[in-house]
Coordinates of C-alpha atoms in Angstrom, one line a residue:
A131 CA 86.5 73.6 85.2
R132 CA 89.2 73.7 82.8
N133 CA 93.0 74.1 83.0
H134 CA 94.2 76.8 80.6
G135 CA 97.8 77.6 80.6
G136 CA 98.6 76.6 84.0
S137 CA 95.5 78.8 85.3
T138 CA 92.0 77.0 86.0
I139 CA 89.1 78.6 84.4
R140 CA 85.7 77.9 86.2
H141 CA 82.5 78.4 84.8
S142 CA 81.5 80.8 87.7
T143 CA 84.5 82.8 87.1
L144 CA 83.8 84.1 83.6
C145 CA 81.0 85.3 81.4
T146 CA 81.2 86.5 77.8
E147 CA 78.7 88.9 76.7
P148 CA 78.1 88.7 73.1
L149 CA 77.7 91.9 71.0
D150 CA 75.1 91.7 68.3
A151 CA 76.1 92.9 64.9
E152 CA 73.6 95.8 65.0
D153 CA 75.2 97.1 68.5
A154 CA 78.9 96.5 66.8
D155 CA 77.7 98.8 64.0
R156 CA 77.0 101.9 66.7
L157 CA 80.4 101.5 68.1
A158 CA 82.3 104.7 66.5
S159 CA 85.6 103.6 64.9
G160 CA 87.7 106.5 66.3
E161 CA 86.7 106.1 70.1
T162 CA 88.6 103.9 72.6
Y163 CA 86.6 101.2 74.4
R164 CA 87.3 99.4 77.7
L165 CA 86.8 95.9 78.5
V166 CA 85.4 95.5 81.8
T167 CA 85.5 92.4 83.8
L168 CA 83.0 92.1 86.5
P169 CA 83.3 89.5 89.3
A170 CA 81.2 86.6 89.1
D171 CA 80.5 86.7 93.1
P172 CA 78.5 89.7 93.9
H173 CA 79.9 89.6 97.6
V174 CA 83.4 90.4 96.6
D175 CA 83.0 94.0 97.6
R176 CA 82.0 93.0 101.2
E177 CA 85.1 90.7 101.3
F178 CA 87.2 93.8 100.1
A179 CA 85.7 95.9 102.9
S180 CA 86.3 93.2 105.2
L181 CA 89.9 93.0 104.3
L182 CA 90.3 96.7 104.9
R183 CA 88.8 96.6 108.1
N184 CA 91.4 94.3 109.1
A185 CA 94.3 96.1 107.7
D186 CA 95.9 99.6 108.5
E187 CA 94.5 101.2 105.4
T188 CA 91.1 102.4 104.9
M189 CA 89.0 104.2 101.9
A190 CA 88.0 107.8 101.7
V191 CA 86.4 109.9 99.1
T192 CA 87.1 113.5 98.5
T193 CA 86.6 116.2 96.0
V194 CA 89.1 118.4 94.4
A195 CA 88.3 122.2 95.1
P196 CA 89.1 125.1 92.9
G197 CA 92.3 126.2 93.5
A198 CA 93.4 123.6 96.1
D199 CA 96.9 121.9 96.1
L200 CA 95.7 119.1 94.1
D201 CA 93.9 121.0 91.4
G202 CA 96.2 120.8 88.1
L203 CA 98.6 118.3 89.6
T204 CA 98.7 114.5 88.6
V205 CA 97.6 111.4 90.1
S206 CA 101.4 110.7 90.7
D207 CA 101.3 113.6 92.9
V208 CA 98.8 112.3 95.3
D209 CA 100.4 110.5 98.5
T210 CA 98.5 107.3 98.3
T211 CA 96.4 105.0 96.1
V212 CA 94.0 106.4 93.9
V213 CA 91.4 103.5 93.0
A214 CA 88.9 105.7 91.0
I215 CA 88.2 109.4 89.6
R216 CA 84.8 110.7 89.1
S217 CA 84.5 113.7 87.1
S218 CA 81.4 115.5 86.1
N219 CA 82.5 115.5 82.2
R220 CA 84.0 112.1 81.6
P221 CA 83.2 108.2 82.7
V222 CA 84.7 107.1 86.1
D223 CA 88.2 106.4 85.6
A224 CA 89.2 103.2 87.5
I225 CA 92.5 102.6 88.5
P226 CA 93.8 106.0 86.6
G227 CA 97.3 106.5 85.2
R228 CA 100.0 108.3 87.1
G229 CA 100.0 111.1 84.5
R230 CA 96.0 111.6 84.8
E231 CA 95.5 115.0 85.6
L232 CA 93.5 116.2 88.5
A233 CA 90.8 119.0 88.0
A234 CA 88.6 121.0 90.4
G235 CA 85.2 118.9 90.7
D236 CA 86.8 115.4 90.4
T237 CA 86.0 113.1 93.0
L238 CA 89.0 110.9 94.1
Y239 CA 88.6 107.3 95.7
V240 CA 91.8 106.7 97.8
V241 CA 93.0 103.9 100.0
G242 CA 95.7 104.6 102.6
R243 CA 96.2 104.9 106.2
P244 CA 93.9 107.5 107.9
E245 CA 96.7 110.1 109.0
V246 CA 97.6 110.1 105.2
L247 CA 94.1 110.2 104.0
R248 CA 93.4 113.4 106.2
K249 CA 96.3 115.0 104.4
V250 CA 95.0 114.2 101.0
E251 CA 91.7 115.5 101.9
R252 CA 93.4 118.9 102.8
R253 CA 95.6 119.2 100.0
A254 CA 92.2 118.6 97.8
T255 CA 90.3 121.3 99.6
T256 CA 92.7 124.1 100.4
D257 CA 95.4 125.9 98.7
T258 CA 98.3 125.7 101.1
G259 CA 100.9 126.6 98.7
R260 CA 102.6 123.3 99.7
T261 CA 102.5 120.7 97.0
D262 CA 105.1 118.4 98.3
G263 CA 102.9 116.5 100.7
G264 CA 105.1 117.3 103.7
D265 CA 104.0 117.0 107.3
D266 CA 102.1 119.8 109.1
D267 CA 105.4 121.1 110.8
G268 CA 106.7 121.8 107.1
A269 CA 109.2 118.7 107.1
D270 CA 109.7 117.1 103.9
T271 CA 109.4 113.3 104.0
G272 CA 109.6 112.9 100.2
G273 CA 105.7 112.9 100.0
S274 CA 105.2 109.6 101.6
D275 CA 104.6 110.6 105.1
G276 CA 107.5 108.6 106.3
E277 CA 106.1 105.4 105.0
A278 CA 108.2 102.9 102.8
S279 CA 106.8 102.5 99.3
R280 CA 105.3 99.0 98.5
S281 CA 103.9 97.7 95.6
S282 CA 100.4 96.3 95.1
G283 CA 98.0 95.1 92.7
A284 CA 96.4 98.1 92.3
Q285 CA 97.8 101.6 90.8
S286 CA 99.9 103.2 93.5
S287 CA 100.5 106.9 93.6

């Protein structure tokens, strides 16, 4: 372990994968590439799932249907945290930006309270004509189902 700028870097924490010159030549200069950091501990996903089991939030996956409330809106219009979007015509977008437009066929991976996730699923699958995220009784609660906003390490929508 080494101390670097106040942080401890352990050999088990980081791994650098070198890129051969031959592979580097195949990278298109006009393209944007994303550096992906994978955890050294293969059980981190299980730990995350365990933490969610002990929290009020849970994960859900839903697909945006053609003409549904969320079709054509952005991540910022979703009333919970969108952690990833899988589209048929592009790579998985992990922690998508708030301005990322949603389209029919997009699969959303979201984290939130069960009652909020049910509303997101309804908005992804039906056209109710309502895009404010309001309650079933039509009351507008500012798109947050009465919950106070909170910041987290993940992109929050």
